[in-house]
Backbone as JSON, one array per atom type, in Angstrom:
{
  "sequence": "XXXXXXXXXXXXXXXXXXXXXXXXXXXXXXXXXXXXXXXXXXXXXXXXXXXXXXXXXXXXXXXXXX",
  "N": [[-15.22, -78.3, 58.26], [-13.44, -75.5, 57.54], [-12.45, -72.7, 59.49], [-11.54, -69.64, 59.34], [-9.41, -66.75, 60.7], [-8.29, -63.33, 61.44], [-5.82, -62.62, 63.31], [-4.09, -60.3, 65.55], [-0.93, -59.58, 65.93], [1.18, -57.58, 67.69], [0.6, -55.43, 66.26], [0.63, -56.31, 63.82], [-1.38, -57.99, 61.32], [-2.34, -61.68, 61.05], [-3.27, -64.29, 59.61], [-5.02, -67.12, 60.64], [-6.07, -70.42, 60.57], [-8.25, -72.69, 61.36], [-9.54, -76.25, 61.8], [-11.62, -78.8, 62.48], [-12.19, -81.07, 65.49], [-11.46, -81.7, 68.74], [-8.36, -82.99, 70.49], [-5.63, -80.16, 70.29], [-3.49, -79.55, 67.53], [-0.71, -77.76, 66.42], [0.19, -76.59, 63.39], [3.01, -75.66, 61.54], [4.51, -73.66, 59.02], [7.07, -73.6, 56.62], [9.38, -71.37, 55.63], [7.85, -68.91, 53.78], [5.77, -70.53, 52.91], [2.3, -71.56, 53.02], [-0.98, -71.72, 54.54], [-2.76, -73.27, 52.88], [-1.29, -75.38, 52.06], [-1.5, -77.33, 53.94], [-3.97, -78.8, 53.45], [-4.39, -81.62, 52.63], [-3.1, -82.92, 54.86], [-4.65, -82.06, 56.98], [-7.35, -83.25, 56.39], [-6.54, -86.14, 56.8], [-6.36, -85.77, 59.4], [-8.68, -86.23, 61.29], [-10.49, -85.99, 63.95], [-9.07, -84.5, 65.51], [-8.37, -80.96, 66.68], [-7.19, -78.9, 64.31], [-4.65, -76.4, 63.8], [-3.45, -73.9, 62.07], [-1.35, -71.24, 60.4], [-0.73, -68.41, 58.5], [2.5, -67.18, 58.09], [3.75, -63.84, 58.68], [3.9, -62.21, 55.95], [3.67, -64.3, 54.25], [1.47, -66.01, 52.21], [-1.86, -65.16, 53.12], [-1.32, -63.06, 55.02], [-0.05, -60.23, 55.63], [3.18, -58.46, 54.7], [5.02, -57.4, 57.35], [5.61, -54.02, 58.29], [8.66, -52.33, 58.24]],
  "CA": [[-15.22, -77.04, 57.55], [-12.35, -74.48, 58.11], [-12.6, -71.28, 60.06], [-10.5, -68.56, 59.18], [-9.68, -65.25, 61.26], [-7.28, -62.69, 61.63], [-5.26, -62.33, 64.57], [-3.0, -59.37, 65.03], [0.51, -59.83, 67.04], [1.81, -56.54, 67.92], [0.07, -54.53, 65.17], [0.87, -57.13, 62.65], [-2.35, -59.31, 61.0], [-1.79, -62.97, 60.9], [-4.2, -65.22, 59.29], [-5.36, -68.29, 61.4], [-6.76, -71.35, 59.96], [-8.65, -74.09, 62.09], [-10.42, -77.12, 61.37], [-11.97, -80.11, 63.18], [-12.31, -80.58, 67.18], [-10.66, -82.79, 69.66], [-7.07, -82.46, 70.97], [-5.04, -79.46, 69.38], [-2.44, -79.9, 66.74], [-0.5, -76.63, 65.45], [1.09, -77.09, 62.13], [4.01, -74.85, 61.39], [4.89, -73.95, 57.91], [8.42, -73.32, 56.39], [9.49, -70.11, 55.23], [7.04, -68.7, 52.23], [4.28, -71.55, 52.84], [0.95, -70.81, 53.34], [-2.03, -72.59, 55.0], [-3.5, -74.12, 51.77], [-0.53, -76.54, 51.81], [-2.11, -78.49, 54.89], [-5.25, -79.14, 53.26], [-4.54, -83.02, 52.4], [-2.94, -83.32, 55.87], [-6.03, -81.88, 57.76], [-8.32, -84.24, 56.01], [-6.07, -87.2, 57.66], [-6.21, -85.56, 61.02], [-9.99, -86.3, 61.7], [-10.59, -86.13, 65.42], [-7.89, -83.57, 66.08], [-8.49, -79.61, 66.24], [-5.92, -78.5, 63.46], [-4.43, -75.12, 63.78], [-2.14, -73.54, 61.08], [-1.4, -69.89, 60.3], [0.19, -67.78, 57.52], [3.55, -66.3, 58.69], [3.86, -62.55, 58.57], [4.67, -61.78, 54.69], [3.42, -65.28, 53.61], [0.2, -66.62, 52.04], [-2.44, -64.13, 53.05], [-0.69, -62.48, 55.81], [0.8, -59.25, 54.91], [4.42, -58.48, 55.12], [4.9, -56.18, 58.39], [6.21, -52.77, 57.96], [10.0, -52.31, 59.15]],
  "C": [[-13.99, -75.99, 57.95], [-12.77, -73.4, 58.29], [-11.52, -70.89, 59.84], [-10.49, -67.34, 59.95], [-8.27, -64.76, 60.91], [-7.02, -62.2, 62.96], [-3.94, -61.39, 64.77], [-1.94, -59.56, 66.63], [1.03, -58.5, 66.87], [1.82, -55.76, 66.76], [0.32, -55.11, 63.74], [-0.45, -58.39, 62.22], [-1.53, -60.53, 60.61], [-3.13, -63.76, 60.55], [-4.22, -66.64, 60.14], [-6.07, -69.19, 60.78], [-7.0, -72.44, 61.21], [-9.66, -74.79, 61.62], [-10.53, -78.27, 62.43], [-11.99, -79.91, 64.63], [-11.68, -81.57, 67.65], [-9.32, -81.98, 69.99], [-6.45, -81.57, 69.88], [-3.95, -80.01, 68.81], [-2.03, -78.63, 66.05], [0.49, -77.35, 64.46], [1.72, -75.65, 61.98], [4.54, -74.83, 60.2], [6.42, -73.32, 57.67], [8.24, -72.09, 55.87], [8.68, -70.19, 53.64], [5.71, -69.75, 51.91], [3.24, -70.96, 53.26], [-0.13, -72.04, 53.88], [-2.62, -73.5, 54.16], [-2.67, -75.21, 51.57], [-0.72, -77.59, 52.87], [-3.13, -78.99, 54.48], [-5.47, -80.83, 53.42], [-4.55, -83.68, 53.86], [-4.1, -83.13, 56.99], [-6.9, -82.96, 57.54], [-7.81, -85.75, 56.68], [-6.0, -87.13, 58.92], [-7.67, -85.45, 61.76], [-9.81, -86.58, 63.31], [-9.9, -85.26, 66.25], [-8.65, -81.76, 65.81], [-6.88, -79.17, 65.87], [-5.78, -76.88, 63.26], [-3.25, -74.89, 62.88], [-2.32, -71.94, 61.06], [-0.29, -69.58, 58.84], [1.2, -66.85, 58.15], [3.28, -64.9, 58.15], [4.53, -62.44, 56.98], [4.62, -63.11, 53.93], [2.11, -65.68, 53.52], [-0.77, -65.43, 52.25], [-2.1, -63.42, 54.53], [0.17, -61.58, 55.37], [2.06, -59.0, 55.51], [4.36, -57.12, 56.33], [5.71, -54.95, 57.9], [7.53, -52.59, 58.85], [10.57, -53.47, 58.77]]
}
């Protein structure tokens, strides 16, 4: 089951998604992509702790001011 939380970096909230357990793997999206695009890959990476995030202004992370 996926765990999601919001982490604030320099005042900007960022959605972080985490699935699985084991050695960590960080998935980094392209411009405008969001964490939902990784669902098939998350299933294929059983045995790993898979971390992904919505970059500011993409998915469920708001666009920062300024």
